[in-house]
CSV table of C-alpha atoms in Angstrom, one decimal:
chain,number,residue,atom,x,y,z
Q,107,UNK,CA,-8.0,-56.7,13.3
Q,108,UNK,CA,-6.4,-53.3,13.9
Q,109,UNK,CA,-8.1,-50.4,15.6
Q,110,UNK,CA,-8.4,-48.6,12.3
Q,111,UNK,CA,-9.9,-51.6,10.7
Q,112,UNK,CA,-12.5,-51.9,13.5
Q,113,UNK,CA,-13.4,-48.3,13.1
Q,114,UNK,CA,-13.9,-48.6,9.4
Q,115,UNK,CA,-15.9,-51.8,9.5
Q,116,UNK,CA,-18.1,-51.4,12.6
Q,117,UNK,CA,-21.5,-50.7,11.1
Q,118,UNK,CA,-23.0,-49.6,14.5
Q,119,UNK,CA,-20.2,-47.0,15.0
Q,120,UNK,CA,-18.1,-46.4,12.0
Q,121,UNK,CA,-15.8,-43.5,11.3
Q,122,UNK,CA,-18.4,-40.8,12.0
Q,123,UNK,CA,-19.2,-42.1,15.4
Q,124,UNK,CA,-15.6,-42.4,16.3
Q,125,UNK,CA,-14.7,-38.9,15.1
Q,126,UNK,CA,-17.8,-37.4,16.7
Q,127,UNK,CA,-16.7,-38.8,20.1
Q,128,UNK,CA,-13.2,-37.4,19.6
Q,129,UNK,CA,-14.5,-34.0,18.6
Q,130,UNK,CA,-16.5,-34.0,21.9
Q,131,UNK,CA,-13.3,-34.9,23.7
Q,132,UNK,CA,-11.0,-32.3,22.2
Q,133,UNK,CA,-13.4,-29.4,21.4
Q,134,UNK,CA,-13.5,-28.0,24.9
Q,135,UNK,CA,-11.9,-25.2,26.9
Q,136,UNK,CA,-9.1,-27.4,28.1
Q,137,UNK,CA,-7.9,-27.6,24.5
Q,138,UNK,CA,-7.1,-23.8,24.6
Q,139,UNK,CA,-4.4,-23.8,27.2
Q,140,UNK,CA,-1.8,-25.7,25.2
Q,141,UNK,CA,-2.7,-24.5,21.7
Q,142,UNK,CA,-1.8,-21.3,19.9
Q,143,UNK,CA,-5.5,-20.3,20.0
Q,144,UNK,CA,-4.8,-19.4,23.6
Q,145,UNK,CA,-3.1,-16.2,22.3
Q,146,UNK,CA,-6.2,-14.4,20.9
Q,147,UNK,CA,-8.2,-15.8,23.8
Q,148,UNK,CA,-6.3,-13.4,26.1
Q,149,UNK,CA,-8.1,-10.4,24.5
Q,150,UNK,CA,-11.7,-9.3,24.6
Q,151,UNK,CA,-11.9,-6.7,21.8
Q,152,UNK,CA,-12.5,-8.0,18.3
Q,153,UNK,CA,-9.6,-6.2,16.6
Q,154,UNK,CA,-7.1,-7.3,19.2
Q,155,UNK,CA,-8.3,-10.8,18.8
Q,156,UNK,CA,-8.0,-10.6,15.0
Q,157,UNK,CA,-4.4,-9.3,15.1
Q,158,UNK,CA,-3.3,-11.7,17.9
Q,159,UNK,CA,-4.9,-14.6,16.1
Q,160,UNK,CA,-3.3,-13.8,12.8
Q,161,UNK,CA,0.2,-13.6,14.3
Q,162,UNK,CA,-0.5,-16.8,16.2
Q,163,UNK,CA,-1.5,-18.6,13.0
Q,164,UNK,CA,1.4,-17.3,11.0
Q,165,UNK,CA,3.9,-18.2,13.7
Q,166,UNK,CA,2.3,-21.7,14.2
Q,167,UNK,CA,5.5,-23.5,13.2
Q,168,UNK,CA,7.3,-25.9,15.5
Q,169,UNK,CA,6.4,-27.0,19.0
Q,170,UNK,CA,3.2,-25.5,20.4
Q,171,UNK,CA,4.9,-24.4,23.6
Q,172,UNK,CA,7.5,-22.5,21.6
Q,173,UNK,CA,4.9,-20.9,19.4
Q,174,UNK,CA,2.9,-19.7,22.4
Q,175,UNK,CA,6.1,-18.3,24.0
Q,176,UNK,CA,7.1,-16.4,20.9
Q,177,UNK,CA,3.6,-15.0,20.4
Q,178,UNK,CA,3.6,-13.9,24.0
Q,179,UNK,CA,6.9,-12.1,23.4
Q,180,UNK,CA,5.7,-10.5,20.2
Q,181,UNK,CA,2.5,-9.1,21.8
Q,182,UNK,CA,4.5,-7.9,24.8
Q,183,UNK,CA,6.6,-5.8,22.4
Q,184,UNK,CA,3.3,-4.2,21.4
Q,185,UNK,CA,2.5,-3.5,25.1
Q,186,UNK,CA,-0.2,-6.2,24.9
Q,187,UNK,CA,-2.4,-3.8,23.0
Q,188,UNK,CA,-2.0,-5.0,19.4
Q,189,UNK,CA,-4.8,-2.9,17.8
Q,190,UNK,CA,-3.8,0.3,19.6
Q,191,UNK,CA,-0.2,-0.3,18.7
Q,192,UNK,CA,-0.7,-0.9,14.9
Q,193,UNK,CA,-3.1,2.0,14.7
Q,194,UNK,CA,-1.4,4.6,16.9
Q,195,UNK,CA,2.3,3.8,17.0
Q,196,UNK,CA,4.9,6.4,16.3
Q,197,UNK,CA,8.1,5.7,14.4
Q,198,UNK,CA,10.1,5.5,17.6
Q,199,UNK,CA,7.7,2.8,19.0
Q,200,UNK,CA,8.8,0.5,16.2
Q,201,UNK,CA,12.1,0.0,17.9
Q,202,UNK,CA,10.4,-2.3,20.4
Q,203,UNK,CA,9.9,-4.7,17.5
Q,204,UNK,CA,13.5,-4.9,16.4
Q,205,UNK,CA,15.3,-8.2,17.1
Q,206,UNK,CA,12.1,-10.3,17.1
Q,207,UNK,CA,12.6,-13.7,15.4
Q,208,UNK,CA,10.8,-17.0,15.2
Q,209,UNK,CA,12.2,-19.5,12.7
Q,210,UNK,CA,12.5,-17.6,9.4
Q,211,UNK,CA,10.1,-14.9,10.5
Q,212,UNK,CA,12.1,-11.8,11.6
Q,213,UNK,CA,11.7,-8.1,12.4
Q,214,UNK,CA,11.7,-7.2,8.8
Q,215,UNK,CA,8.6,-9.3,8.3
Q,216,UNK,CA,7.1,-8.1,11.5
Q,217,UNK,CA,7.5,-4.4,10.6
Q,218,UNK,CA,5.7,-5.0,7.3
Q,219,UNK,CA,2.9,-6.9,9.0
Q,220,UNK,CA,2.4,-3.9,11.3
Q,221,UNK,CA,2.4,-1.6,8.3
Q,222,UNK,CA,-0.3,-3.7,6.6
Q,223,UNK,CA,-2.5,-3.8,9.7
Q,224,UNK,CA,-2.3,0.0,10.1
Q,225,UNK,CA,-3.2,0.6,6.5
Q,226,UNK,CA,-6.1,-1.9,6.6
Q,227,UNK,CA,-7.6,-0.8,9.9
Q,228,UNK,CA,-7.5,2.9,8.8
Q,229,UNK,CA,-10.2,1.9,6.3
Q,230,UNK,CA,-12.0,-1.1,7.8
Q,231,UNK,CA,-13.2,-2.2,11.2
Q,232,UNK,CA,-12.5,-5.9,10.7
Q,233,UNK,CA,-9.8,-8.0,9.1
Q,234,UNK,CA,-12.6,-10.0,7.5
Q,235,UNK,CA,-12.8,-7.3,4.8
Q,236,UNK,CA,-9.2,-8.3,3.7
Q,237,UNK,CA,-10.6,-11.7,2.5
Q,238,UNK,CA,-13.6,-10.3,0.6
Q,239,UNK,CA,-12.9,-9.6,-3.1
Q,240,UNK,CA,-14.3,-6.5,-4.7
Q,241,UNK,CA,-17.2,-8.6,-6.1
Q,242,UNK,CA,-18.4,-9.2,-2.6
Q,243,UNK,CA,-17.6,-5.9,-1.0
Q,244,UNK,CA,-17.2,-2.5,-2.7
Q,245,UNK,CA,-14.0,-1.3,-1.1
Q,246,UNK,CA,-12.2,1.9,-2.2
Q,247,UNK,CA,-8.8,0.8,-1.0
Q,248,UNK,CA,-8.9,-2.6,-2.5
Q,249,UNK,CA,-10.2,-1.1,-5.8
Q,250,UNK,CA,-7.1,1.0,-6.0
Q,251,UNK,CA,-5.0,-2.0,-6.9
Q,252,UNK,CA,-7.7,-4.1,-8.6
Q,253,UNK,CA,-6.0,-3.7,-12.0
Q,254,UNK,CA,-3.2,-6.0,-10.8
Q,255,UNK,CA,-5.8,-8.7,-10.0
Q,256,UNK,CA,-8.5,-8.3,-12.5
Q,257,UNK,CA,-9.8,-11.8,-12.5
Q,258,UNK,CA,-9.8,-14.8,-10.3
Q,259,UNK,CA,-8.3,-18.2,-11.3
Q,260,UNK,CA,-10.7,-20.7,-12.6
Q,261,UNK,CA,-12.5,-22.3,-9.7
Q,262,UNK,CA,-11.7,-25.7,-11.0
Q,263,UNK,CA,-8.0,-25.2,-11.2
Q,264,UNK,CA,-7.3,-26.4,-7.7
Q,265,UNK,CA,-10.6,-26.4,-6.0
Q,266,UNK,CA,-13.3,-29.0,-5.3
Q,267,UNK,CA,-16.9,-28.2,-4.3
Q,268,UNK,CA,-15.6,-28.2,-0.7
Q,269,UNK,CA,-13.9,-24.9,-1.4
Q,270,UNK,CA,-17.1,-23.0,-2.2
Q,271,UNK,CA,-17.8,-20.1,0.1
Q,272,UNK,CA,-21.3,-19.4,-0.9
Q,273,UNK,CA,-23.2,-16.2,-1.4
Q,274,UNK,CA,-21.5,-13.1,-0.1
Q,275,UNK,CA,-23.2,-9.9,-1.2
Q,276,UNK,CA,-24.2,-10.3,-4.8
Q,277,UNK,CA,-21.5,-12.7,-5.9
Q,278,UNK,CA,-20.4,-16.3,-5.5
Q,279,UNK,CA,-16.8,-17.0,-5.0
Q,280,UNK,CA,-14.7,-19.7,-3.5
Q,281,UNK,CA,-12.5,-19.9,-0.3
Q,282,UNK,CA,-9.7,-20.5,-2.8
Q,283,UNK,CA,-10.4,-17.2,-4.4
Q,284,UNK,CA,-10.7,-15.5,-1.1
Q,285,UNK,CA,-7.2,-16.7,0.0
Q,286,UNK,CA,-5.7,-15.8,-3.3
Q,287,UNK,CA,-7.2,-12.4,-3.1
Q,288,UNK,CA,-6.0,-11.9,0.5
Q,289,UNK,CA,-2.4,-12.6,-0.4
Q,290,UNK,CA,-2.5,-10.2,-3.3
Q,291,UNK,CA,-4.1,-7.5,-1.0
Q,292,UNK,CA,-1.7,-8.2,1.8
Q,293,UNK,CA,1.3,-7.3,-0.4
Q,294,UNK,CA,0.1,-4.2,-2.1
Q,295,UNK,CA,1.9,-1.7,0.1
Q,296,UNK,CA,4.9,-0.2,-1.8
Q,297,UNK,CA,7.5,-1.3,0.7
Q,298,UNK,CA,6.5,-5.0,0.8
Q,299,UNK,CA,9.7,-7.0,1.2
Q,300,UNK,CA,10.2,-9.8,-1.2
Q,301,UNK,CA,11.4,-12.1,1.7
Q,302,UNK,CA,8.1,-11.7,3.6
Q,303,UNK,CA,6.0,-13.3,0.8
Q,304,UNK,CA,6.9,-16.8,2.0
Q,305,UNK,CA,5.0,-16.2,5.2
Q,306,UNK,CA,1.6,-15.8,3.5
Q,307,UNK,CA,0.7,-18.6,1.3
Q,308,UNK,CA,-2.2,-19.1,-1.2
Q,309,UNK,CA,-3.8,-21.8,-3.3
Q,310,UNK,CA,-2.2,-20.2,-6.4
Q,311,UNK,CA,1.1,-21.5,-5.1
Q,312,UNK,CA,-0.6,-24.9,-4.7
Q,313,UNK,CA,-0.1,-24.6,-0.9
Q,314,UNK,CA,-2.4,-26.3,1.5
Q,315,UNK,CA,-2.5,-22.9,3.3
Q,316,UNK,CA,-2.7,-24.7,6.7
Q,317,UNK,CA,-2.0,-21.6,8.7
Q,318,UNK,CA,-4.6,-19.4,7.0
Q,319,UNK,CA,-7.3,-22.0,7.0
Q,320,UNK,CA,-6.7,-22.5,10.7
Q,321,UNK,CA,-7.0,-18.7,11.2
Q,322,UNK,CA,-10.3,-18.7,9.2
Q,323,UNK,CA,-11.5,-21.6,11.4
Q,324,UNK,CA,-10.9,-19.5,14.5
Q,325,UNK,CA,-12.6,-16.4,13.1
Q,326,UNK,CA,-15.6,-18.0,11.3
Q,327,UNK,CA,-16.5,-21.2,13.0
Q,328,UNK,CA,-18.9,-20.9,16.0
Q,329,UNK,CA,-20.4,-23.3,18.5
Q,330,UNK,CA,-21.1,-23.4,22.2
Q,331,UNK,CA,-17.8,-24.9,23.2
Q,332,UNK,CA,-15.9,-21.6,23.7
Q,333,UNK,CA,-12.8,-22.5,21.6
Q,334,UNK,CA,-13.4,-20.9,18.2
Q,335,UNK,CA,-14.5,-17.3,18.1
Q,336,UNK,CA,-17.1,-17.1,15.4
Q,337,UNK,CA,-16.4,-13.3,15.0
Q,338,UNK,CA,-17.0,-13.2,11.2
Q,339,UNK,CA,-20.4,-13.6,9.7
Q,340,UNK,CA,-19.8,-13.0,6.0
Q,341,UNK,CA,-18.2,-16.4,5.7
Q,342,UNK,CA,-20.0,-19.5,6.8
Q,343,UNK,CA,-18.7,-22.5,8.8
Q,344,UNK,CA,-20.1,-25.0,6.3
Q,345,UNK,CA,-17.6,-23.8,3.6
Q,346,UNK,CA,-14.4,-23.7,5.6
Q,347,UNK,CA,-11.4,-25.8,4.5
Q,348,UNK,CA,-9.9,-28.1,7.1
Q,349,UNK,CA,-6.3,-27.1,8.1
Q,350,UNK,CA,-4.1,-29.9,6.8
Q,351,UNK,CA,-1.1,-29.9,9.0
Q,352,UNK,CA,1.2,-32.9,9.6
Q,353,UNK,CA,-0.9,-34.3,12.5
Q,354,UNK,CA,-4.2,-34.0,10.7
Q,355,UNK,CA,-2.8,-35.3,7.4
Q,356,UNK,CA,-1.3,-38.4,9.1
Q,357,UNK,CA,-4.5,-39.4,10.8
Q,358,UNK,CA,-6.7,-38.6,7.9
Q,359,UNK,CA,-4.6,-40.8,5.6
Q,360,UNK,CA,-4.9,-43.7,8.1
Q,361,UNK,CA,-8.7,-43.2,8.2
Q,362,UNK,CA,-8.9,-43.2,4.4
Q,363,UNK,CA,-10.0,-39.5,4.3
Q,364,UNK,CA,-7.1,-38.6,2.0
Q,365,UNK,CA,-6.0,-40.6,-1.0
Q,366,UNK,CA,-3.8,-38.1,-2.8
Q,367,UNK,CA,-0.1,-38.7,-2.3
Q,368,UNK,CA,0.8,-35.0,-2.4
Q,369,UNK,CA,0.4,-32.5,0.4
Q,370,UNK,CA,-1.1,-29.5,-1.3
Q,371,UNK,CA,-4.3,-27.4,-1.8
Q,372,UNK,CA,-6.1,-30.3,-3.6
Q,373,UNK,CA,-5.3,-32.5,-0.6
Q,374,UNK,CA,-6.9,-30.0,1.8
Q,375,UNK,CA,-10.0,-29.8,-0.4
Q,376,UNK,CA,-10.2,-33.6,-0.7
Q,377,UNK,CA,-10.1,-34.0,3.1
Q,378,UNK,CA,-12.8,-31.3,3.5
Q,379,UNK,CA,-15.0,-32.9,0.9
Q,380,UNK,CA,-14.9,-36.2,2.8
Q,381,UNK,CA,-15.5,-34.4,6.1
Q,382,UNK,CA,-18.6,-32.7,4.6
Q,383,UNK,CA,-20.1,-36.2,4.1
Q,384,UNK,CA,-19.9,-36.5,7.9
Q,385,UNK,CA,-21.2,-33.0,8.7
Q,386,UNK,CA,-22.2,-30.8,5.8
Q,387,UNK,CA,-22.9,-27.8,8.1
Q,388,UNK,CA,-19.7,-27.9,10.1
Q,389,UNK,CA,-17.1,-30.1,8.5
Q,390,UNK,CA,-14.1,-28.4,10.0
Q,391,UNK,CA,-15.1,-29.3,13.5
Q,392,UNK,CA,-13.4,-32.6,12.8
Q,393,UNK,CA,-10.1,-30.7,12.8
Q,394,UNK,CA,-10.3,-31.1,16.6
Q,395,UNK,CA,-10.5,-34.9,16.3
Q,396,UNK,CA,-7.9,-35.4,13.7
Q,397,UNK,CA,-5.4,-33.0,15.2
Q,398,UNK,CA,-6.0,-34.3,18.8
Q,399,UNK,CA,-5.5,-37.9,17.6
Q,400,UNK,CA,-2.3,-37.0,15.9
Q,401,UNK,CA,-0.8,-35.0,18.8
Q,402,UNK,CA,-1.8,-37.7,21.4
Q,403,UNK,CA,-0.5,-40.5,19.1
Q,404,UNK,CA,-3.6,-42.5,19.7
Q,405,UNK,CA,-3.5,-44.0,16.3
């Protein structure tokens, strides 16, 4: 009998007990050092953490060591003061960003990201507002372009019940809608380069949105382990979607948590739905176990 078969058939332990132990093993401060989440952990102020975390998530492509090095370089170009830089930079300061490149993300993309952050933080204190549709937060800036996004896609188009966000303000809407809304909002500035759109995905593209769901985990999820930040309170941990990267997906398939053959938004929702059966209040905590098992090659 294989290890997987023993895990799935052992009535005294089972998959929940196995994954709970692995969560306890990987959800600890030692995890931070070699993971992109170490980038926002270098900062104490909320806005610095939001910006650093967003860049770390968007650039999370390739080996973790390389990702960390490129994020370190990027933030050094901002004098290691990302919020101050995006809010108060002058035109000449932008020359510090020229020449930056990681994979297909280059300085054209970076300059637009900085423009977006400046426009957003001129109106809001937190990046969380960028994920809240007008139905959940009456926002003047967002309402200026609401005509281009007058309705959300039907919640059943891609989503399962795992995608529900819950009550925010006076309206129910889904994580799916929040991500679709964010992408639309992100690219509303008039100088948005077409090439930059590939760096911010959404469920409308049937993408698993693994980078954005990881970013949301960092910002929303909270426990006493000191890894995730739990900075945002208008989204709740019980409704997060599990980041479905190659390591998580491989292990989840071996454990029978994913049945779909594709790797898309429905797959991320299917995985989260099954994780909610193990912990309805905090399903995404199992991201630590699945990712850790994948990276360590234990399975």
